[in-house]
Coordinates of C-alpha atoms in Angstrom, one line a residue:
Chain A
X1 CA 17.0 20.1 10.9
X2 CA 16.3 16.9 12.6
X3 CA 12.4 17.9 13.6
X4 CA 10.3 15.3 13.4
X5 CA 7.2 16.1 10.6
X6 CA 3.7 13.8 10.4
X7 CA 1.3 14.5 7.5
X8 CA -1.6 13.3 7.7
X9 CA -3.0 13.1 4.1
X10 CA -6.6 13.1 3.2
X11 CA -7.0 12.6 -0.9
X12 CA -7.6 9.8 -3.1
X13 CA -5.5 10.8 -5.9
X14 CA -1.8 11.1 -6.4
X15 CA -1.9 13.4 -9.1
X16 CA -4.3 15.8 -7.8
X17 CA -3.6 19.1 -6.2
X18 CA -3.0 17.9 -3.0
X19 CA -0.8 15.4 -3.9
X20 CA 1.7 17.9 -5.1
X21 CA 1.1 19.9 -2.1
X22 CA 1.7 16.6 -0.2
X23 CA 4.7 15.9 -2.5
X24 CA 6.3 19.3 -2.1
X25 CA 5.7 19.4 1.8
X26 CA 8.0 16.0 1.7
X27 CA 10.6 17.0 -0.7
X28 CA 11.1 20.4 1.2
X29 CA 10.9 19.4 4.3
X30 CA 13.7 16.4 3.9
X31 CA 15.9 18.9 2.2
X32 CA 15.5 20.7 5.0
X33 CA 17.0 17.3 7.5
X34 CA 13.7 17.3 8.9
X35 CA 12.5 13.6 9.1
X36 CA 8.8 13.3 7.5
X37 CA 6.3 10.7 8.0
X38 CA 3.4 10.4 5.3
X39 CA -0.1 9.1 7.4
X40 CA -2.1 8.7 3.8
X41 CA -5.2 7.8 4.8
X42 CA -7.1 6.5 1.9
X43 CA -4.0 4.4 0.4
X44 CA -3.8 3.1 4.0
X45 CA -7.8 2.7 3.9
X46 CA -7.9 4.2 7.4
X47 CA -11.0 3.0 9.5
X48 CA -13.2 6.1 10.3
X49 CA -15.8 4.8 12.1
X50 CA -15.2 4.9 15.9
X51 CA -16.8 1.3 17.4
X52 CA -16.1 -1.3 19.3
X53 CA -13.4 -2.8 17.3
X54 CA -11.0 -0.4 18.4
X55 CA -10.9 -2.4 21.9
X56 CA -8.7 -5.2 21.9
X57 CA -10.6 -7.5 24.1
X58 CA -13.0 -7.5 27.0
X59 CA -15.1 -3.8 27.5
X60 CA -15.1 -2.1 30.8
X61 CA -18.8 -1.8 30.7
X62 CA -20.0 -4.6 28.0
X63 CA -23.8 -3.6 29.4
X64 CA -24.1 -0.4 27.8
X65 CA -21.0 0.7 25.1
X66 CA -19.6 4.2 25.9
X67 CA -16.5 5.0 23.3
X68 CA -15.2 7.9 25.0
X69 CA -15.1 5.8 28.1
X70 CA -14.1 2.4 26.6
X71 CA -10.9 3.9 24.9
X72 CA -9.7 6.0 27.6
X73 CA -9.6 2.8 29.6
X74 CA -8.0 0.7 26.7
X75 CA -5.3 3.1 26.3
X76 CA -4.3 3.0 29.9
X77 CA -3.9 -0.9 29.8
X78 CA -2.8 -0.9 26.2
X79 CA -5.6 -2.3 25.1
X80 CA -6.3 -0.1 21.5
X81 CA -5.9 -1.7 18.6
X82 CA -3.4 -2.0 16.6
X83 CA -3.9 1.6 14.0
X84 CA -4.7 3.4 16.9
X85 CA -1.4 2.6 18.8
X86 CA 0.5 3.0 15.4
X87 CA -0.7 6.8 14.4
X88 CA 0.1 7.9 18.1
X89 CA 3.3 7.0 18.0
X90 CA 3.7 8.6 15.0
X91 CA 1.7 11.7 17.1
X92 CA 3.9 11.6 19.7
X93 CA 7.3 11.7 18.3
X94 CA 5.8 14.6 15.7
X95 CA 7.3 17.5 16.6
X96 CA 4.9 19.5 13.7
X97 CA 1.3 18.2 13.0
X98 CA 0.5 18.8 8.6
X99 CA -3.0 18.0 8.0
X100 CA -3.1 18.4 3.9
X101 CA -7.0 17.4 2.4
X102 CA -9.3 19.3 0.3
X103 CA -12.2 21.3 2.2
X104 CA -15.6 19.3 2.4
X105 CA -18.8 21.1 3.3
X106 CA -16.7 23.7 5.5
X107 CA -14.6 20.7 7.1
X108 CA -12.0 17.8 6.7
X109 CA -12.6 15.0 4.6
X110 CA -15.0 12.0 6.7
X111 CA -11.8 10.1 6.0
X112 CA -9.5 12.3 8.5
X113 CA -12.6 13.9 10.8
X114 CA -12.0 10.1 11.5
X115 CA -8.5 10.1 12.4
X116 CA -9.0 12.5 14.6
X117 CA -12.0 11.2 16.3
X118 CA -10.3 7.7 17.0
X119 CA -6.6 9.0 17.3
X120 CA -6.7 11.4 20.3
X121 CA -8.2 9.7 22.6
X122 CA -8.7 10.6 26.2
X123 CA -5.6 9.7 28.3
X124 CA -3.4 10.3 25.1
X125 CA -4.4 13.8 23.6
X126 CA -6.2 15.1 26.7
X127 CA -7.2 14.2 30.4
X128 CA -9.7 15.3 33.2
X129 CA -8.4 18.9 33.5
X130 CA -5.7 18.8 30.8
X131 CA -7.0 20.7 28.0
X132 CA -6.6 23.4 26.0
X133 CA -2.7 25.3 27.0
X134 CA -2.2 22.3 29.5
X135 CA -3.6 19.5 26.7
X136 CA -0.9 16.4 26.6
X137 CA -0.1 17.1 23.4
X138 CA 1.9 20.8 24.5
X139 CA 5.4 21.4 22.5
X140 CA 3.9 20.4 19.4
X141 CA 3.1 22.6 16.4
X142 CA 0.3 21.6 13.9
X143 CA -0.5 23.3 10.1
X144 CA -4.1 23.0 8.3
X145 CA -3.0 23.0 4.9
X146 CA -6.6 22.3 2.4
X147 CA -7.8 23.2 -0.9
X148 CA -11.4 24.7 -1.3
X149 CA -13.7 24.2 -4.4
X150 CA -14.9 27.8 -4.3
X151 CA -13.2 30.8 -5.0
X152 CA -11.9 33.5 -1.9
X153 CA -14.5 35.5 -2.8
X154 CA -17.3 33.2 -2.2
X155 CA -16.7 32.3 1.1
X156 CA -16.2 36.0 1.7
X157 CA -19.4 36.8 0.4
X158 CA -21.2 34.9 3.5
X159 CA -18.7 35.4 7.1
X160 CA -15.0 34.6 6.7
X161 CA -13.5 31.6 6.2
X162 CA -11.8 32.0 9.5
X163 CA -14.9 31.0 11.0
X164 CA -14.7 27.5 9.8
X165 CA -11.4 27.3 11.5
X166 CA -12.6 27.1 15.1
X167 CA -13.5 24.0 15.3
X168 CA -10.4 22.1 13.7
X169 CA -7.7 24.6 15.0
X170 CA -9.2 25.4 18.4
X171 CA -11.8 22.5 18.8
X172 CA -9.0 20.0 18.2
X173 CA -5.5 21.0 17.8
X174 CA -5.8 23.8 20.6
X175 CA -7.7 21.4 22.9
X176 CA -5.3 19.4 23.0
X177 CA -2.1 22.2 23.6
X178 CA -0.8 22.0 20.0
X179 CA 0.0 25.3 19.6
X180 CA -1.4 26.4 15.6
X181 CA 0.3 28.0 12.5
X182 CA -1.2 30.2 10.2
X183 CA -3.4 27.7 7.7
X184 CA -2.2 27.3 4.5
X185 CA -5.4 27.7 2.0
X186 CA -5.3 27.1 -1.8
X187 CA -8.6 28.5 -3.1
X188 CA -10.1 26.6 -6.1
X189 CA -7.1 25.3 -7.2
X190 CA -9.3 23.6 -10.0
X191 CA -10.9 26.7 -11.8
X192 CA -7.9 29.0 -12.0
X193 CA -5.2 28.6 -14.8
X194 CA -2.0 26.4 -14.9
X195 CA -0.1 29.1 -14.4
X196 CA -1.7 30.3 -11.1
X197 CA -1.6 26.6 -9.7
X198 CA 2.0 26.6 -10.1
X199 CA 1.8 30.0 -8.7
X200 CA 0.4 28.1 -5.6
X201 CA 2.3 25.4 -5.8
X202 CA 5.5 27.5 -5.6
X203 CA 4.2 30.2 -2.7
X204 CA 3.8 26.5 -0.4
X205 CA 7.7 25.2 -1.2
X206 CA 8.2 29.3 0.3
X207 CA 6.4 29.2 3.2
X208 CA 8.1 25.8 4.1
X209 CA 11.3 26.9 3.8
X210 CA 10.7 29.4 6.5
X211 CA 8.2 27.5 8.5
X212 CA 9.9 27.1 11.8
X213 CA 10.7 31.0 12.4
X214 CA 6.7 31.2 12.2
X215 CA 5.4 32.1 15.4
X216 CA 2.1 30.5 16.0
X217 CA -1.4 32.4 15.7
X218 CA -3.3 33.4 19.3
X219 CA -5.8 30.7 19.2
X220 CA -8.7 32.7 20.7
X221 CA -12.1 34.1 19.6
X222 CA -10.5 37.4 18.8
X223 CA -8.2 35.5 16.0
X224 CA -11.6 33.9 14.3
X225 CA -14.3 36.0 15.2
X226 CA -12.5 39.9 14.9
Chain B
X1 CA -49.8 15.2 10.4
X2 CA -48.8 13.7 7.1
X3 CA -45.3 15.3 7.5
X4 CA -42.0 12.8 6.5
X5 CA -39.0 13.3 8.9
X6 CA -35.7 11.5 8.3
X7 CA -33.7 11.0 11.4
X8 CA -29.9 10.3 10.7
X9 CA -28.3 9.0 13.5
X10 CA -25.0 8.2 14.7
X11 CA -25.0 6.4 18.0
X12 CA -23.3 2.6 18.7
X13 CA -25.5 2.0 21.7
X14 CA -28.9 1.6 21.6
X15 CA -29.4 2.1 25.8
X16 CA -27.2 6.0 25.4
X17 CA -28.5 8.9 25.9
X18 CA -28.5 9.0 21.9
X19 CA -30.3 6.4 21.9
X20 CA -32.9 7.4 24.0
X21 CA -33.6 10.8 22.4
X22 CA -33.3 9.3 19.3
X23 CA -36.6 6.8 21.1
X24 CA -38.2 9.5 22.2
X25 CA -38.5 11.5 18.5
X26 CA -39.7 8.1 16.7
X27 CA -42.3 8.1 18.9
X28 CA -43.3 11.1 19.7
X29 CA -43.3 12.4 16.0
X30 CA -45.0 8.8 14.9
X31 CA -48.0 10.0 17.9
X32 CA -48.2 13.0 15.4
X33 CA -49.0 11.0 12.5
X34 CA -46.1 12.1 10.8
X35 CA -43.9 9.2 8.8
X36 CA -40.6 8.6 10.4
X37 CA -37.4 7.0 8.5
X38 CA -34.1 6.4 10.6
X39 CA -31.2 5.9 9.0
X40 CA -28.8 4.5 12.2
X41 CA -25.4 4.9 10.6
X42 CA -23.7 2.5 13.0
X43 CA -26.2 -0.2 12.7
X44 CA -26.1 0.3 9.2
X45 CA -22.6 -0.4 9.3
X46 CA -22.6 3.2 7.0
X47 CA -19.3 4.1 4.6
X48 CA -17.9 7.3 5.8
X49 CA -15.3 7.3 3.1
X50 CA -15.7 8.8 -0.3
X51 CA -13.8 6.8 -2.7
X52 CA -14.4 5.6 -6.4
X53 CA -16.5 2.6 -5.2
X54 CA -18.9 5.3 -5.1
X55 CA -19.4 5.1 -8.8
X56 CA -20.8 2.2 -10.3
X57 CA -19.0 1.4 -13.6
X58 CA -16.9 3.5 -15.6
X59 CA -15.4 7.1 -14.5
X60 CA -15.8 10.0 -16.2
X61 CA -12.0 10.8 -16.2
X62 CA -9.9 7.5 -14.9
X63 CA -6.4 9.2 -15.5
X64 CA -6.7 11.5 -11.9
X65 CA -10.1 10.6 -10.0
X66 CA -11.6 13.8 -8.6
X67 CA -14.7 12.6 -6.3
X68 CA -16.7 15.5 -6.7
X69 CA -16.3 15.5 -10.4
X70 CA -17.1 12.3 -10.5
X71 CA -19.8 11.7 -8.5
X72 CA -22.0 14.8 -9.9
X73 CA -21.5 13.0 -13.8
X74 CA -22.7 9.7 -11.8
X75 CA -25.5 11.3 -10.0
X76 CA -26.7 12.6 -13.5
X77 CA -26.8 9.3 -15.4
X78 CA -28.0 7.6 -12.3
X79 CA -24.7 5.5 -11.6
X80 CA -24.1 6.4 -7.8
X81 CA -23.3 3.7 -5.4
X82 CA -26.7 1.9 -4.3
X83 CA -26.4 3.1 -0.8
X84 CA -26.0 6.5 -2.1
X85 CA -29.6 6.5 -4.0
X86 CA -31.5 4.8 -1.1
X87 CA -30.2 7.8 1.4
X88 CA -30.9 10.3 -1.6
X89 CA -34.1 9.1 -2.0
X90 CA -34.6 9.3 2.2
X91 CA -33.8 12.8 1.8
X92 CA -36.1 13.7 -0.7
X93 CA -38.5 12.6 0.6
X94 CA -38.4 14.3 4.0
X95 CA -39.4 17.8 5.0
X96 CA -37.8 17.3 8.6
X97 CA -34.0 16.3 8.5
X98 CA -33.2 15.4 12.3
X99 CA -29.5 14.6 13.0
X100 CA -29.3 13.1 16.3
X101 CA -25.2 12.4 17.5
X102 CA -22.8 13.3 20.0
X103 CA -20.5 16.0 19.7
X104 CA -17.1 14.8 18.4
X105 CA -14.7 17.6 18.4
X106 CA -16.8 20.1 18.5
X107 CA -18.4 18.5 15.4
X108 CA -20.6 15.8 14.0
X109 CA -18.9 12.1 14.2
X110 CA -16.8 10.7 11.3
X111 CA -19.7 8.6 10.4
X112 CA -22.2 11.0 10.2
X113 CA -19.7 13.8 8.3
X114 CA -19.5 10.6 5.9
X115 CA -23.0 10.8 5.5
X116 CA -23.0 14.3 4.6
X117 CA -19.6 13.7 2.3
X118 CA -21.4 10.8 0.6
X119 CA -25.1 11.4 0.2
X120 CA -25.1 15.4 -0.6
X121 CA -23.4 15.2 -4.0
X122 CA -23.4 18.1 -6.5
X123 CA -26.5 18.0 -9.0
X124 CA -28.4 15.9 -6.1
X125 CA -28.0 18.9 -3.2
X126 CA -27.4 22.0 -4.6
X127 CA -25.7 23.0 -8.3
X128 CA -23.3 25.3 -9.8
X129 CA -24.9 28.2 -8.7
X130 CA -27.6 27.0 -6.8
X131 CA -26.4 27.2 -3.4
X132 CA -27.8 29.1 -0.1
X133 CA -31.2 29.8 -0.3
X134 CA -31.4 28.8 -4.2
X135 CA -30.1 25.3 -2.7
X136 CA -31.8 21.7 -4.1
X137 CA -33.0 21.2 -1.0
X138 CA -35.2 23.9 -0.4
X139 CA -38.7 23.5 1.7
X140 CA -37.0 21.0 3.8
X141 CA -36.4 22.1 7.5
X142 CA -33.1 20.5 9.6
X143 CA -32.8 20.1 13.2
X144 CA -29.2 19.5 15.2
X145 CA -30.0 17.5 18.4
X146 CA -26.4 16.8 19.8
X147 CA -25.1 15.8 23.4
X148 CA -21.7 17.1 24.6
X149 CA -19.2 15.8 26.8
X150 CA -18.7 19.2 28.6
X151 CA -21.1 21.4 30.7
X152 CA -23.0 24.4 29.0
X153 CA -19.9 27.0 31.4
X154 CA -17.0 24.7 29.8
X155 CA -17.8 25.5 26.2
X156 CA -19.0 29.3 27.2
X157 CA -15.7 30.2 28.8
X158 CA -13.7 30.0 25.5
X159 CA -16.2 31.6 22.9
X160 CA -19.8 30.3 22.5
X161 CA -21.5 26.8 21.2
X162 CA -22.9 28.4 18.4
X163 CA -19.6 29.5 17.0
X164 CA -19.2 25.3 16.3
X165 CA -22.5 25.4 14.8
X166 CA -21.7 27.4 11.8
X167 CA -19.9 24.5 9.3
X168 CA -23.0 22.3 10.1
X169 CA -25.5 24.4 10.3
X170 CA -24.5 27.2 7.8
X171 CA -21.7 25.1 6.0
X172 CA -24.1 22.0 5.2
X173 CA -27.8 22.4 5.5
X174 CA -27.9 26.0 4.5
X175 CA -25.6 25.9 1.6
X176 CA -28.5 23.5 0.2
X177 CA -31.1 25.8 0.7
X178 CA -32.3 23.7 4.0
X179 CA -33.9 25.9 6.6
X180 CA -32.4 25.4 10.2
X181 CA -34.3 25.1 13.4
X182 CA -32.9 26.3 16.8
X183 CA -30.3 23.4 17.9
X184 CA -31.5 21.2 20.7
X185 CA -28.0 20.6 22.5
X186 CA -28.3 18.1 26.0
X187 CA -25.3 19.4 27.7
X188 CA -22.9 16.4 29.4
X189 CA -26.0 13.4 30.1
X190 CA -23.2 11.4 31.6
X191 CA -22.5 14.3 34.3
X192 CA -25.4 14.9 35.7
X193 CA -28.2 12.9 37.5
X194 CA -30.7 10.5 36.7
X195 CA -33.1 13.0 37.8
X196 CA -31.4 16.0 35.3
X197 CA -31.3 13.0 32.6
X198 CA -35.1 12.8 32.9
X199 CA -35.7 16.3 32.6
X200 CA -33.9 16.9 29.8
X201 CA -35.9 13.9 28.3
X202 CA -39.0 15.7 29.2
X203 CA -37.5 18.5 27.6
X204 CA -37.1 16.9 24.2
X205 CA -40.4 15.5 24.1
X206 CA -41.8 18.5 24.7
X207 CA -40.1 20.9 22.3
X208 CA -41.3 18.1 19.5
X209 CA -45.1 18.5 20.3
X210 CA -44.9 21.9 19.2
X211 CA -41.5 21.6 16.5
X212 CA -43.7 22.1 13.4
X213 CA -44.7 25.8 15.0
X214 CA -41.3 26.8 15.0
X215 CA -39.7 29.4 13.0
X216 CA -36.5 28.7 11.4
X217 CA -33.4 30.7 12.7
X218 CA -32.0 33.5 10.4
X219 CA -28.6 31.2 9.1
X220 CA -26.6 34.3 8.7
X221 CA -23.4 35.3 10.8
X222 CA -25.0 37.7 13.1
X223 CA -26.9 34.4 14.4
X224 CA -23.7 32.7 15.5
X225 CA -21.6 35.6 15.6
X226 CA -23.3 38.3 17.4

């Protein structure tokens, strides 16, 4: 009661899958007295590219443009623009990161892999030597929460799905000292029965209820990797 | 000699690093006598976002759009996007994909997963069960020429570069039936001297004289795994 919840949501459609895992995540977690915050990218036709338009104003180095360098500078004189400064604030006052989207080629969505590329920016997410368990983003919890097209088996078949976790849990979230829940995965959510999806849909309104008694996962190799 | 390479890249700045390994492979595979295409994503001012503009006229199911559904039924009655075909087209045509970008989180930029979201739909890129090595795209060989921001010791102290490889490498090209070269990775450019710049210029333009000897790496776990 009275934690702070972002989502950042990654599908076109309201009445797909994800948008009653969406749906349920922001029923539950109110009922619960948390306060949620919906970051729904597509409705807000969130800009994925990373260029120079997300300076407000003269660059640093106008010779030769460096984004990495550019923003890190803008954010220390206030100088992003506008949806930048907007979705850290929402960021910063998160207390639990939800990142619901349906798995694309072994990844997020272009959509939110562009959130993330513009959002956490050097100076806000991270710094020189402040990475991983001393990132500037520490005392915050975050949740992968996707849909896959293929069944559990499938990505069994070749590796574990696990291993197409290290980049988003521990390339990003851990990088920047968000400590990481267990993901939530719906497998195929579009070639079981109706019955089964409500099956899923019911086992994620479980999990929420109990969500902050989780303990997060050891973000190392070990967790991915065996 | 005769060979067609397509080189997607994903670089703002045409004086980077990117940019000048990106230089270096036009000409040095153009020297061969091989036909090079680039697509520059940036330049091209590239749609990462997959959305129902992607479909030109009708949908196949307008009461809940589902993009994947969707664009497969377009890509069979030839109704994708125009941008869409003309990248298609690009990859068909090639027998050497090159993606040239920085690393992003440990992964490809927003632009370029855009790309990959976008151009690689289902009947185009691989089928219902024609995945892995019965992929659409087989007898085409990829290459992943990437810079980092951090030195070779900051990515091995928590696990291994190759364990970021595996949704691109494994996840994307493989899962078409695309054979994978050894990555070329230029570890942190901007952190090291003009004179380590040049070498691992030298380096590039080297491994390229002699890219079409290479022997694809076996894409299975035990590669990036051990």
């Amino acid at each position: 009661p009275g934690k702070k919840v972002l989502i950042v949501y990654a599908h076109q459609e309201p009445k797909s899958f994800n948008g009653s895992l969406l749906k349920i995540a922001v029923e539950e977690l109110t009922k619960q007295g948390c306060s949620v915050t919906v970051s729904d990218l597509y409705a807000m036709q969130f800009e994925p590219r990373a260029t120079r338009n997300d300076i407000v104003g003269p660059l640093h180095n106008s010779e030769a443009f460096n984004y990495g360098v550019e923003t890190w500078e803008a954010y220390k004189r206030g100088h992003l623009s506008k949806d930048l400064v907007e979705e850290q604030k929402k960021v910063q006052e998160a207390d639990l990161l939800i990142f619901q989207f349906p798995l694309f080629w072994f990844n997020m969505p272009a959509i939110l892999k562009g959130w993330v590329d513009r959002v956490l920016v050097q100076g806000f997410a991270y710094d020189l030597s402040k990475i991983y368990d001393g990132g500037l983003l520490q005392d915050k919890l975050s949740l992968f929460s996707f849909t896959t097209g293929g069944s559990k088996e499938k990505y069994a078949i070749r590796g574990d799905i696990r291993y197409l976790l290290w980049p988003m849990q521990h390339g990003i979230m851990h990088f920047c000292g968000v400590r990481v829940l267990e993901p939530h995965i719906c497998y195929a959510p579009e070639n079981v029965s109706e019955e089964k999806r409500k099956e899923m849909l019911a086992a994620w309104t479980q999990r929420l209820k109990t969500l902050w008694k989780e303990e997060p996962i050891d973000c190392s190799p070990e967790w991915y990797f065996k």
